[in-house]
Coordinates of C-alpha atoms and ligand atoms in Angstrom, one line a residue:
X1 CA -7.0 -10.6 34.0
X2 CA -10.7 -9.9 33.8
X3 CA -11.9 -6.1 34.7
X4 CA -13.8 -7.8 37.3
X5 CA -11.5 -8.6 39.7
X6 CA -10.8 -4.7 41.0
X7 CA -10.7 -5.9 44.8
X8 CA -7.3 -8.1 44.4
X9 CA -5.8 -5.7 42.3
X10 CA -6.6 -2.8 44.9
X11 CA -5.0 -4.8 47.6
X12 CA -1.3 -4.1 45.6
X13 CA -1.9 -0.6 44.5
X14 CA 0.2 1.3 46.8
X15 CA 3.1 -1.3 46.4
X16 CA 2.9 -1.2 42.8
X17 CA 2.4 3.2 43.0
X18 CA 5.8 2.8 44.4
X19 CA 7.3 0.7 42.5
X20 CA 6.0 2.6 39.8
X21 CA 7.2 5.6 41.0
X22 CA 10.8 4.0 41.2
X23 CA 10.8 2.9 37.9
X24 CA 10.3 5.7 36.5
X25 CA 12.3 8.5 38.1
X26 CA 14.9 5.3 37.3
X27 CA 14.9 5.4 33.2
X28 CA 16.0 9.0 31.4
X29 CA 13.3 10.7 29.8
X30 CA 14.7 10.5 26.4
X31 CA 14.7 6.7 26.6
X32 CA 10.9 7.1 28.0
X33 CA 9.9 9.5 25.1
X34 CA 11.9 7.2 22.5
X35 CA 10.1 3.6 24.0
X36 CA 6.7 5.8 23.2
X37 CA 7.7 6.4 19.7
X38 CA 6.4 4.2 17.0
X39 CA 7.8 5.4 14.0
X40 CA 6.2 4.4 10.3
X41 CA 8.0 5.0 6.6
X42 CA 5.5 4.7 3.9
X43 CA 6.6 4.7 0.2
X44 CA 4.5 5.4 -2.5
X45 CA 4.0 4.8 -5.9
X46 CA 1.1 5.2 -8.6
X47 CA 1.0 2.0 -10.6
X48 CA -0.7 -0.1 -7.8
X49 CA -3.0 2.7 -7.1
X50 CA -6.7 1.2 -7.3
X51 CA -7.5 2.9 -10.7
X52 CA -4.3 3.8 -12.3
X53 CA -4.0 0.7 -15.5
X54 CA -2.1 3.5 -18.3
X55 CA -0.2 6.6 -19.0
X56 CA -3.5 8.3 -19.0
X57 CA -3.2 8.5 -14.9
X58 CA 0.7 7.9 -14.9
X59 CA 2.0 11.3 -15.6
X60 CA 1.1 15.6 -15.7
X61 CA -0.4 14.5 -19.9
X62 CA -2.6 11.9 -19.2
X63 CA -6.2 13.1 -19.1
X64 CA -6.9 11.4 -15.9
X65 CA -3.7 12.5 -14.0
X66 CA -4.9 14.9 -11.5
X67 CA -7.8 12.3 -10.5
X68 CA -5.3 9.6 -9.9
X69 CA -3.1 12.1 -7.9
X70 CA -6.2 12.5 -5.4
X71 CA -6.9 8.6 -5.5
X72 CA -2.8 7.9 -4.4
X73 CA -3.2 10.7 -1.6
X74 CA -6.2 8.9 -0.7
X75 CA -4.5 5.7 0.0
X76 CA -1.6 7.4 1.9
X77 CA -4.2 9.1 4.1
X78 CA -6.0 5.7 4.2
X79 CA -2.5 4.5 5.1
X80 CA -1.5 6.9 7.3
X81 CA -4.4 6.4 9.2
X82 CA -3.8 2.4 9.4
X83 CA -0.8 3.4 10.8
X84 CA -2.2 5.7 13.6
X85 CA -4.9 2.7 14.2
X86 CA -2.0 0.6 15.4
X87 CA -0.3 3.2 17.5
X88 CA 1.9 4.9 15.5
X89 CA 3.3 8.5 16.0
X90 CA 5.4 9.4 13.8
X91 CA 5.2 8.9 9.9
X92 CA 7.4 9.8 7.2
X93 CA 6.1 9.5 3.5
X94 CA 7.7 9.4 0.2
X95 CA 6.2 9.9 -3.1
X96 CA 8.1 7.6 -5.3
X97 CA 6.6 7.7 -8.7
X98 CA 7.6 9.9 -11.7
X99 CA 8.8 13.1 -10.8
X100 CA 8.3 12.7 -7.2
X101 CA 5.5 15.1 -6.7
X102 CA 2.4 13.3 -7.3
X103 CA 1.1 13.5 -3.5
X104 CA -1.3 16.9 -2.9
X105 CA 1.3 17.6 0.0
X106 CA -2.3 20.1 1.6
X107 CA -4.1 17.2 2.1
X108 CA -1.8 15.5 4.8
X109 CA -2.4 15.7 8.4
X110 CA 0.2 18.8 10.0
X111 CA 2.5 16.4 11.9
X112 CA 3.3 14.3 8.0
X113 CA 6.6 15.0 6.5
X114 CA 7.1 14.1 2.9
X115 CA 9.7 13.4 0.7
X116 CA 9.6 15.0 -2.6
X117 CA 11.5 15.0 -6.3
X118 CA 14.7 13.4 -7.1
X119 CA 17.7 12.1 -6.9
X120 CA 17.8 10.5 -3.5
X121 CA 20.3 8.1 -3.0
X122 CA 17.6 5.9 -1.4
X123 CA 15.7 6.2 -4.2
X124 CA 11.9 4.9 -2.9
X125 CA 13.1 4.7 0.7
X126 CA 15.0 8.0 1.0
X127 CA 14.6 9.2 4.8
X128 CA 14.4 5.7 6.2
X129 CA 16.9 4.6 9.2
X130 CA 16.7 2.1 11.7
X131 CA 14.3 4.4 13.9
X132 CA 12.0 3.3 12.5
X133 CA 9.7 0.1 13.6
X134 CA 7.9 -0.7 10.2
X135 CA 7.8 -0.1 6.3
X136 CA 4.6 0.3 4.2
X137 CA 4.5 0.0 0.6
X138 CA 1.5 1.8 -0.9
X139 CA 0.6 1.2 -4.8
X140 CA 3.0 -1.0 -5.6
X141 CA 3.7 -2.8 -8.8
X142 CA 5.4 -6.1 -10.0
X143 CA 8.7 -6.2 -11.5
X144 CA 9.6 -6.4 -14.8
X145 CA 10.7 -9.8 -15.1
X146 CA 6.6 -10.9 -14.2
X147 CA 4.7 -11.7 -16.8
X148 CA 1.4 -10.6 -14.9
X149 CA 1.4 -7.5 -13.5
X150 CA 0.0 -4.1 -14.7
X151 CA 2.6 -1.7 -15.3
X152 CA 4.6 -3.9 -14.7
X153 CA 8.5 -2.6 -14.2
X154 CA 11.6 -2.2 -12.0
X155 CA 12.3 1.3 -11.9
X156 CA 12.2 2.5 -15.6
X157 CA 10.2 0.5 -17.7
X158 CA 11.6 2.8 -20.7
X159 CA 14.9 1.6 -20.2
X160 CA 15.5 -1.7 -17.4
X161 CA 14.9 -5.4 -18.6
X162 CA 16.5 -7.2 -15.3
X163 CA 17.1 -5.8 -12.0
X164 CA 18.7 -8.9 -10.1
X165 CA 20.2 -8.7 -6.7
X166 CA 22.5 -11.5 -5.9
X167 CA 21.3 -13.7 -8.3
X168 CA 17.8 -13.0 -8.0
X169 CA 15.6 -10.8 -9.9
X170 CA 13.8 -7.9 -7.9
X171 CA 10.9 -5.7 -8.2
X172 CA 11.2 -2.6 -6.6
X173 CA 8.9 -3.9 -3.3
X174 CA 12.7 -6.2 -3.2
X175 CA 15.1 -3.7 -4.1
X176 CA 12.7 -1.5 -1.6
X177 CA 12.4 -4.3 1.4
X178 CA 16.6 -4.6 1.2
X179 CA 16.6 -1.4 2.0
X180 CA 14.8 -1.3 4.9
X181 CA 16.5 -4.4 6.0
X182 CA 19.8 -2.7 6.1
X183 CA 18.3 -0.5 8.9
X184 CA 16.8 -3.5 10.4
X185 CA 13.1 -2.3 9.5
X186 CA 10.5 -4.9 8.5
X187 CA 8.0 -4.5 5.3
X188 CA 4.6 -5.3 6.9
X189 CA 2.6 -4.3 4.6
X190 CA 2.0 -3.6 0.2
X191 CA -0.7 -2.6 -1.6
X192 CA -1.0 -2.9 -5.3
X193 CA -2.2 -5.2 -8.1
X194 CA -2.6 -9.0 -7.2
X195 CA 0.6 -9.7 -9.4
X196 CA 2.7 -7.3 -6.8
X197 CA 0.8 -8.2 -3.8
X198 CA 2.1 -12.5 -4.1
X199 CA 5.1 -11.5 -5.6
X200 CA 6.5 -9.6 -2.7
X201 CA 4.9 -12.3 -0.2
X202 CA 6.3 -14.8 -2.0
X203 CA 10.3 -13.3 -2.2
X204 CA 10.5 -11.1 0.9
X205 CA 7.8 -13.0 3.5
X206 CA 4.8 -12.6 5.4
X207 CA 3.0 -9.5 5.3
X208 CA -0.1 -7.7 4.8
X209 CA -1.3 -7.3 1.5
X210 CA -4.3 -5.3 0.1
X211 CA -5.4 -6.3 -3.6
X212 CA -6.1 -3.4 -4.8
X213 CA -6.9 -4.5 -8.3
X214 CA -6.6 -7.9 -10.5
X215 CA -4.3 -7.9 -13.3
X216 CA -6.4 -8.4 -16.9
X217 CA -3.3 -7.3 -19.1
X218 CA -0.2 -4.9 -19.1
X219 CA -2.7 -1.7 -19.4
X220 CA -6.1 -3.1 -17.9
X221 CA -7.1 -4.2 -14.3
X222 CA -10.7 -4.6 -12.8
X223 CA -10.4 -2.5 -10.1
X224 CA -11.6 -1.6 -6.5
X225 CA -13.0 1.9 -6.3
X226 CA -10.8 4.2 -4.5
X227 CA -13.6 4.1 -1.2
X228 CA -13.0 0.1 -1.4
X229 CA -9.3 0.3 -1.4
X230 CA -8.6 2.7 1.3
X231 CA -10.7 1.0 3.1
X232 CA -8.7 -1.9 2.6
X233 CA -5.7 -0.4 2.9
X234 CA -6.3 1.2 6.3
X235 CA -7.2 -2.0 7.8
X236 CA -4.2 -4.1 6.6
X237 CA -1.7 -1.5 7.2
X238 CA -3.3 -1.4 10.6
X239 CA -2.9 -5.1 10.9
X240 CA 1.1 -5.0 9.8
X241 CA 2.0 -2.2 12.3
X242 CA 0.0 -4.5 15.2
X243 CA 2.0 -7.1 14.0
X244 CA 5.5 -5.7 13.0
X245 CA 7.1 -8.3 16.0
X246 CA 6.2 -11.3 13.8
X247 CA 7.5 -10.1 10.3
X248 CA 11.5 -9.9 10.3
X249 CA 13.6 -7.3 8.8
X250 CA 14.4 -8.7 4.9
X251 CA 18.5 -8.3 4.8
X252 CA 20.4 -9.0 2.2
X253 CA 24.1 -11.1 2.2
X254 CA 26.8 -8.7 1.6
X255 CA 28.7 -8.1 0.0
X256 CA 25.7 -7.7 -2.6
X257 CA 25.9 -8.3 -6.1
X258 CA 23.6 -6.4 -8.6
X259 CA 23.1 -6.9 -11.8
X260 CA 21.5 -4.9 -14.2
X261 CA 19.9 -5.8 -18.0
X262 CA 19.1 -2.9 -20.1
X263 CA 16.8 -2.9 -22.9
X264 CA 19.4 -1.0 -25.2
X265 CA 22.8 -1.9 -25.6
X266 CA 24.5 1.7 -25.4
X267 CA 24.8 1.8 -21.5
X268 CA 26.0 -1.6 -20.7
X269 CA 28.5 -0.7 -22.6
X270 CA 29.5 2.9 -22.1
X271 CA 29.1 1.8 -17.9
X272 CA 31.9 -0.9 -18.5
X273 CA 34.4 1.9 -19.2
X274 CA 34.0 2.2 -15.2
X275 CA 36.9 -0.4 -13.5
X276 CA 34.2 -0.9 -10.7
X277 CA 31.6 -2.0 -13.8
X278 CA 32.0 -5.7 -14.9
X279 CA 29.8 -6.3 -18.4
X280 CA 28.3 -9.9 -18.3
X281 CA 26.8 -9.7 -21.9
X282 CA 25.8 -7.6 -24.4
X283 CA 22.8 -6.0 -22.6
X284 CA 23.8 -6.3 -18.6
X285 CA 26.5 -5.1 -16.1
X286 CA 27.0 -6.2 -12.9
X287 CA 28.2 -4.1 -9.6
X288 CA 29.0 -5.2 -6.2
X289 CA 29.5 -3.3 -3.0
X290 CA 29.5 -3.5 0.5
X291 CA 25.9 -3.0 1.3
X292 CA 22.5 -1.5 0.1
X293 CA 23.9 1.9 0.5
X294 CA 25.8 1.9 -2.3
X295 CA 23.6 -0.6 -4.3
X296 CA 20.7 2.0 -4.3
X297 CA 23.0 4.9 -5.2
X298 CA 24.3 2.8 -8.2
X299 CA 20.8 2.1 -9.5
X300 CA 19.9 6.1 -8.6
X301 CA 23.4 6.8 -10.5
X302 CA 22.6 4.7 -13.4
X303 CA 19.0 5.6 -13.7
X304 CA 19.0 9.2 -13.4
X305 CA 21.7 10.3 -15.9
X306 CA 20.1 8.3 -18.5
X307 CA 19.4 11.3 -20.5
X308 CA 23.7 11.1 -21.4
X309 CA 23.8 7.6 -21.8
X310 CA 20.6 6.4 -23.6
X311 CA 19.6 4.5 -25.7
Ligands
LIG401 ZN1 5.8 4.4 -10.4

Protein backbone atom coordinates (compact mmCIF):
# COMPACT_ATOMS: atom_id res chain seq x y z
CA UNK A 1 0.00 0.00 0.00
CA UNK A 2 1.35 3.38 -0.99
CA UNK A 3 2.38 5.86 2.00
CA UNK A 4 -0.18 8.03 0.49
CA UNK A 5 -3.15 6.64 1.46
CA UNK A 6 -2.88 7.71 5.50
CA UNK A 7 -6.73 8.69 5.60
CA UNK A 8 -8.05 4.92 4.99
CA UNK A 9 -5.64 3.53 7.11
CA UNK A 10 -6.58 6.11 9.95
CA UNK A 11 -10.10 5.12 9.74
CA UNK A 12 -8.96 1.31 11.26
CA UNK A 13 -6.37 2.45 13.77
CA UNK A 14 -8.13 2.11 16.92
CA UNK A 15 -9.58 -1.43 15.78
CA UNK A 16 -6.26 -2.54 14.80
CA UNK A 17 -4.55 -0.74 18.41
CA UNK A 18 -6.77 -3.31 19.86
CA UNK A 19 -6.32 -5.95 18.18
CA UNK A 20 -2.83 -5.27 18.53
CA UNK A 21 -3.00 -4.89 21.94
CA UNK A 22 -4.63 -8.52 22.16
CA UNK A 23 -2.26 -10.09 20.23
CA UNK A 24 0.26 -9.35 22.04
CA UNK A 25 -0.49 -9.57 25.72
CA UNK A 26 -1.71 -13.18 23.81
CA UNK A 27 1.93 -14.64 22.77
CA UNK A 28 4.78 -15.22 25.87
CA UNK A 29 7.52 -12.92 25.67
CA UNK A 30 10.10 -15.47 25.18
CA UNK A 31 8.33 -16.57 21.90
CA UNK A 32 8.16 -12.59 21.05
CA UNK A 33 11.95 -12.14 21.88
CA UNK A 34 12.83 -15.55 20.08
CA UNK A 35 10.49 -14.47 16.62
CA UNK A 36 12.88 -11.19 16.84
CA UNK A 37 16.06 -13.15 16.80
CA UNK A 38 17.76 -13.71 13.62
CA UNK A 39 20.64 -15.68 14.36
CA UNK A 40 23.80 -15.97 11.75
CA UNK A 41 26.88 -18.75 11.96
CA UNK A 42 29.80 -17.70 9.91
CA UNK A 43 32.75 -20.04 9.36
CA UNK A 44 35.96 -18.97 8.29
CA UNK A 45 38.79 -20.09 6.59
CA UNK A 46 42.07 -18.41 4.92
CA UNK A 47 42.58 -19.99 1.59
CA UNK A 48 39.66 -18.13 -0.18
CA UNK A 49 40.68 -15.02 1.54
CA UNK A 50 41.13 -12.31 -1.36
CA UNK A 51 45.06 -12.40 -1.20
CA UNK A 52 46.05 -15.50 0.48
CA UNK A 53 47.55 -17.89 -2.99
CA UNK A 54 50.64 -19.76 -0.63
CA UNK A 55 52.12 -20.72 2.66
CA UNK A 56 53.57 -17.33 2.77
CA UNK A 57 49.97 -15.99 4.15
CA UNK A 58 48.85 -19.57 5.32
CA UNK A 59 50.54 -19.97 8.61
CA UNK A 60 52.58 -17.92 11.86
CA UNK A 61 56.13 -18.51 9.14
CA UNK A 62 55.03 -17.17 6.17
CA UNK A 63 56.31 -13.57 5.74
CA UNK A 64 52.90 -12.24 4.91
CA UNK A 65 50.88 -14.05 7.68
CA UNK A 66 49.97 -11.26 9.96
CA UNK A 67 48.77 -9.18 6.81
CA UNK A 68 46.57 -11.98 5.73
CA UNK A 69 45.19 -12.39 9.35
CA UNK A 70 43.92 -8.64 9.08
CA UNK A 71 42.61 -9.14 5.44
CA UNK A 72 40.32 -12.59 6.84
CA UNK A 73 39.18 -10.39 9.90
CA UNK A 74 38.34 -7.90 7.37
CA UNK A 75 36.04 -10.15 5.50
CA UNK A 76 34.28 -11.41 8.70
CA UNK A 77 33.74 -7.85 9.70
CA UNK A 78 32.68 -7.23 6.08
CA UNK A 79 30.55 -10.35 6.71
CA UNK A 80 29.30 -9.66 9.86
CA UNK A 81 28.14 -6.49 8.73
CA UNK A 82 26.20 -8.12 5.61
CA UNK A 83 24.64 -9.99 8.18
CA UNK A 84 23.43 -7.02 10.27
CA UNK A 85 22.34 -5.29 6.77
CA UNK A 86 19.75 -8.04 6.54
CA UNK A 87 18.55 -7.93 10.09
CA UNK A 88 20.49 -10.09 11.89
CA UNK A 89 21.16 -10.09 15.67
CA UNK A 90 23.01 -12.49 16.75
CA UNK A 91 26.29 -13.90 15.05
CA UNK A 92 28.46 -16.61 16.04
CA UNK A 93 31.94 -16.90 14.14
CA UNK A 94 34.40 -19.61 13.80
CA UNK A 95 37.92 -19.36 12.71
CA UNK A 96 38.42 -22.57 10.93
CA UNK A 97 41.88 -22.52 9.37
CA UNK A 98 45.15 -23.82 10.88
CA UNK A 99 45.37 -23.55 14.36
CA UNK A 100 42.16 -21.89 14.84
CA UNK A 101 43.35 -18.49 15.90
CA UNK A 102 43.90 -16.56 12.88
CA UNK A 103 40.92 -13.98 13.62
CA UNK A 104 42.36 -10.62 15.59
CA UNK A 105 39.46 -11.62 18.13
CA UNK A 106 39.91 -7.12 19.24
CA UNK A 107 38.73 -6.15 16.19
CA UNK A 108 35.08 -7.70 16.44
CA UNK A 109 32.20 -5.76 17.32
CA UNK A 110 31.37 -6.53 21.58
CA UNK A 111 28.19 -8.50 21.03
CA UNK A 112 30.57 -11.38 18.42
CA UNK A 113 31.37 -14.60 19.97
CA UNK A 114 34.11 -16.61 18.37
CA UNK A 115 35.09 -19.93 18.29
CA UNK A 116 38.69 -20.65 18.65
CA UNK A 117 41.50 -23.67 18.46
CA UNK A 118 40.80 -27.27 18.16
CA UNK A 119 39.36 -30.21 18.38
CA UNK A 120 35.74 -29.51 17.95
CA UNK A 121 33.68 -32.24 17.11
CA UNK A 122 32.03 -29.94 14.49
CA UNK A 123 35.07 -29.22 13.20
CA UNK A 124 34.34 -25.77 10.81
CA UNK A 125 30.77 -25.53 12.21
CA UNK A 126 31.37 -26.08 15.93
CA UNK A 127 28.64 -24.02 17.88
CA UNK A 128 26.06 -24.34 15.20
CA UNK A 129 22.32 -25.73 16.12
CA UNK A 130 19.15 -25.34 14.62
CA UNK A 131 18.70 -21.70 16.19
CA UNK A 132 20.06 -20.56 13.90
CA UNK A 133 18.36 -19.06 10.47
CA UNK A 134 21.50 -19.03 8.03
CA UNK A 135 25.16 -20.27 7.47
CA UNK A 136 27.95 -18.09 5.83
CA UNK A 137 31.02 -19.52 4.54
CA UNK A 138 33.79 -16.90 4.42
CA UNK A 139 37.21 -17.78 2.42
CA UNK A 140 36.43 -20.86 1.24
CA UNK A 141 38.35 -23.14 -0.92
CA UNK A 142 37.63 -26.07 -3.41
CA UNK A 143 38.15 -29.56 -2.47
CA UNK A 144 40.80 -31.67 -3.23
CA UNK A 145 39.39 -33.78 -5.74
CA UNK A 146 39.08 -30.17 -8.24
CA UNK A 147 41.48 -29.79 -10.43
CA UNK A 148 41.07 -25.77 -10.37
CA UNK A 149 41.12 -24.35 -7.24
CA UNK A 150 43.94 -22.50 -5.23
CA UNK A 151 44.78 -24.28 -2.29
CA UNK A 152 42.87 -26.51 -3.12
CA UNK A 153 42.04 -29.33 -0.28
CA UNK A 154 39.53 -31.08 1.97
CA UNK A 155 40.72 -30.60 5.36
CA UNK A 156 44.45 -31.58 5.33
CA UNK A 157 46.03 -31.23 2.17
CA UNK A 158 49.26 -32.92 3.84
CA UNK A 159 47.48 -35.95 4.43
CA UNK A 160 43.60 -36.40 2.50
CA UNK A 161 43.29 -37.47 -1.19
CA UNK A 162 39.25 -38.16 -1.23
CA UNK A 163 36.75 -37.05 1.23
CA UNK A 164 33.45 -38.66 -0.25
CA UNK A 165 30.19 -38.65 1.56
CA UNK A 166 27.77 -41.18 0.33
CA UNK A 167 29.28 -41.71 -2.73
CA UNK A 168 30.16 -38.30 -3.63
CA UNK A 169 33.22 -36.42 -3.12
CA UNK A 170 33.03 -33.20 -0.84
CA UNK A 171 34.88 -30.12 -0.23
CA UNK A 172 34.68 -28.82 3.09
CA UNK A 173 31.76 -26.00 1.86
CA UNK A 174 29.86 -29.93 1.50
CA UNK A 175 31.06 -31.65 4.41
CA UNK A 176 30.42 -27.93 6.06
CA UNK A 177 26.63 -27.42 4.35
CA UNK A 178 25.70 -31.24 5.82
CA UNK A 179 26.35 -30.00 8.76
CA UNK A 180 24.25 -27.28 8.96
CA UNK A 181 21.61 -29.34 7.24
CA UNK A 182 21.43 -31.62 10.11
CA UNK A 183 20.14 -28.62 12.20
CA UNK A 184 18.03 -27.65 9.37
CA UNK A 185 20.14 -24.35 8.68
CA UNK A 186 20.63 -23.21 5.06
CA UNK A 187 24.14 -22.14 3.40
CA UNK A 188 23.28 -18.79 1.80
CA UNK A 189 26.17 -17.58 1.15
CA UNK A 190 30.51 -18.51 0.23
CA UNK A 191 33.12 -16.55 -0.53
CA UNK A 192 36.34 -17.73 -2.00
CA UNK A 193 38.20 -18.49 -5.31
CA UNK A 194 35.96 -18.89 -8.43
CA UNK A 195 36.83 -22.76 -8.38
CA UNK A 196 35.05 -22.91 -4.62
CA UNK A 197 32.42 -20.36 -5.39
CA UNK A 198 30.67 -22.91 -8.61
CA UNK A 199 31.66 -25.84 -6.85
CA UNK A 200 29.58 -25.35 -3.86
CA UNK A 201 26.68 -23.87 -6.13
CA UNK A 202 26.91 -26.52 -8.22
CA UNK A 203 26.70 -29.64 -5.31
CA UNK A 204 24.77 -27.99 -2.45
CA UNK A 205 22.42 -25.27 -4.48
CA UNK A 206 21.57 -21.71 -4.82
CA UNK A 207 23.35 -19.29 -3.01
CA UNK A 208 25.30 -16.24 -2.84
CA UNK A 209 28.69 -16.28 -3.98
CA UNK A 210 31.44 -13.58 -3.86
CA UNK A 211 34.57 -14.33 -6.23
CA UNK A 212 36.95 -13.29 -4.47
CA UNK A 213 39.75 -14.15 -6.65
CA UNK A 214 40.27 -16.36 -10.12
CA UNK A 215 42.12 -19.39 -9.96
CA UNK A 216 45.66 -19.10 -12.27
CA UNK A 217 47.29 -22.25 -10.65
CA UNK A 218 47.51 -24.26 -7.27
CA UNK A 219 49.72 -21.22 -5.64
CA UNK A 220 48.57 -18.13 -7.89
CA UNK A 221 45.23 -16.25 -8.18
CA UNK A 222 44.57 -12.59 -9.62
CA UNK A 223 42.98 -11.23 -6.87
CA UNK A 224 40.51 -8.54 -5.65
CA UNK A 225 42.10 -6.15 -3.16
CA UNK A 226 40.89 -6.72 0.27
CA UNK A 227 38.63 -3.09 -0.04
CA UNK A 228 36.97 -4.89 -3.35
CA UNK A 229 36.16 -8.09 -1.56
CA UNK A 230 34.64 -6.91 1.48
CA UNK A 231 32.82 -4.96 -0.29
CA UNK A 232 31.64 -7.78 -2.13
CA UNK A 233 31.22 -9.77 0.51
CA UNK A 234 29.04 -7.49 2.67
CA UNK A 235 26.66 -7.11 -0.07
CA UNK A 236 26.15 -10.86 -0.98
CA UNK A 237 26.04 -12.04 2.45
CA UNK A 238 23.52 -9.28 2.86
CA UNK A 239 21.60 -10.69 -0.10
CA UNK A 240 21.69 -14.59 1.35
CA UNK A 241 20.41 -13.58 4.91
CA UNK A 242 17.35 -11.43 2.91
CA UNK A 243 16.89 -14.43 1.14
CA UNK A 244 17.51 -17.41 3.48
CA UNK A 245 13.45 -18.53 2.81
CA UNK A 246 14.36 -19.47 -0.80
CA UNK A 247 17.64 -21.54 -0.15
CA UNK A 248 16.77 -25.01 1.66
CA UNK A 249 18.63 -26.57 4.36
CA UNK A 250 21.33 -29.19 2.36
CA UNK A 251 20.61 -32.68 4.44
CA UNK A 252 22.11 -35.54 3.84
CA UNK A 253 20.38 -39.40 3.62
CA UNK A 254 21.29 -41.28 6.69
CA UNK A 255 22.48 -43.32 7.51
CA UNK A 256 25.65 -41.64 5.84
CA UNK A 257 28.44 -43.27 4.44
CA UNK A 258 31.96 -41.62 4.36
CA UNK A 259 34.68 -42.56 2.82
CA UNK A 260 38.03 -41.39 3.20
CA UNK A 261 41.37 -41.71 0.69
CA UNK A 262 44.58 -40.97 2.26
CA UNK A 263 47.62 -39.95 0.54
CA UNK A 264 49.82 -42.61 2.60
CA UNK A 265 48.96 -46.00 3.11
CA UNK A 266 49.81 -46.28 7.03
CA UNK A 267 46.41 -45.03 8.27
CA UNK A 268 44.03 -46.85 6.15
CA UNK A 269 45.47 -49.51 7.42
CA UNK A 270 46.21 -49.08 11.09
CA UNK A 271 42.14 -47.44 11.19
CA UNK A 272 40.95 -50.98 9.77
CA UNK A 273 42.09 -52.53 13.06
CA UNK A 274 38.77 -50.58 14.30
CA UNK A 275 35.50 -53.29 13.76
CA UNK A 276 33.49 -49.97 12.99
CA UNK A 277 36.40 -49.25 10.05
CA UNK A 278 35.78 -51.14 6.69
CA UNK A 279 39.11 -50.67 4.27
CA UNK A 280 37.94 -50.43 0.58
CA UNK A 281 41.60 -50.47 -0.90
CA UNK A 282 44.84 -49.83 -0.19
CA UNK A 283 44.62 -46.06 0.45
CA UNK A 284 40.79 -45.56 1.71
CA UNK A 285 38.43 -46.59 4.56
CA UNK A 286 34.96 -46.13 4.75
CA UNK A 287 32.72 -45.31 8.05
CA UNK A 288 29.03 -45.13 8.35
CA UNK A 289 26.90 -43.77 11.16
CA UNK A 290 23.67 -42.45 12.01
CA UNK A 291 24.09 -38.92 11.12
CA UNK A 292 26.55 -35.89 10.58
CA UNK A 293 27.24 -35.93 14.22
CA UNK A 294 29.24 -38.61 14.27
CA UNK A 295 30.54 -38.25 10.62
CA UNK A 296 32.25 -34.88 11.59
CA UNK A 297 33.64 -36.43 14.84
CA UNK A 298 35.16 -39.29 12.77
CA UNK A 299 36.83 -36.89 10.30
CA UNK A 300 37.93 -34.59 13.58
CA UNK A 301 39.02 -38.20 15.13
CA UNK A 302 40.90 -39.20 12.15
CA UNK A 303 42.47 -35.85 11.39
CA UNK A 304 43.62 -34.69 14.52
CA UNK A 305 45.63 -37.70 15.90
CA UNK A 306 47.55 -37.83 12.78
CA UNK A 307 50.66 -37.12 14.53
CA UNK A 308 50.33 -41.19 15.93
CA UNK A 309 49.27 -42.54 12.80
CA UNK A 310 51.09 -40.80 9.90
CA UNK A 311 52.43 -41.27 7.31
ZN1 LIG B 1 42.20 -23.39 5.73
Amino acid sequence: MPFADHRSARRFAVPLAAFLAFTASAIPAERIQAQNRLKVYISADLEGVAGTVTPDQLGPAGFEYQRAREWMTGEVLAAIQGARDAGATEILVSDSHGNGENILIDRLPADVRLVRSWPRPLMMMQGIDSTFAAAVFIGYHAATTNTAGVRAHTISSARLAAVLLNGTAMPESGINAAIAGHFGVPVVMISGDDAAVREAQALIGPMEGAEVKQFISFHAAASLTPEAAQALIRSKVKAGVERRATMRPWVMRTPVTLDITFKSYRPAELLAYLPIVQRTNAHTIRYQAPDMLAISKFIEFVTSYSVDIDP
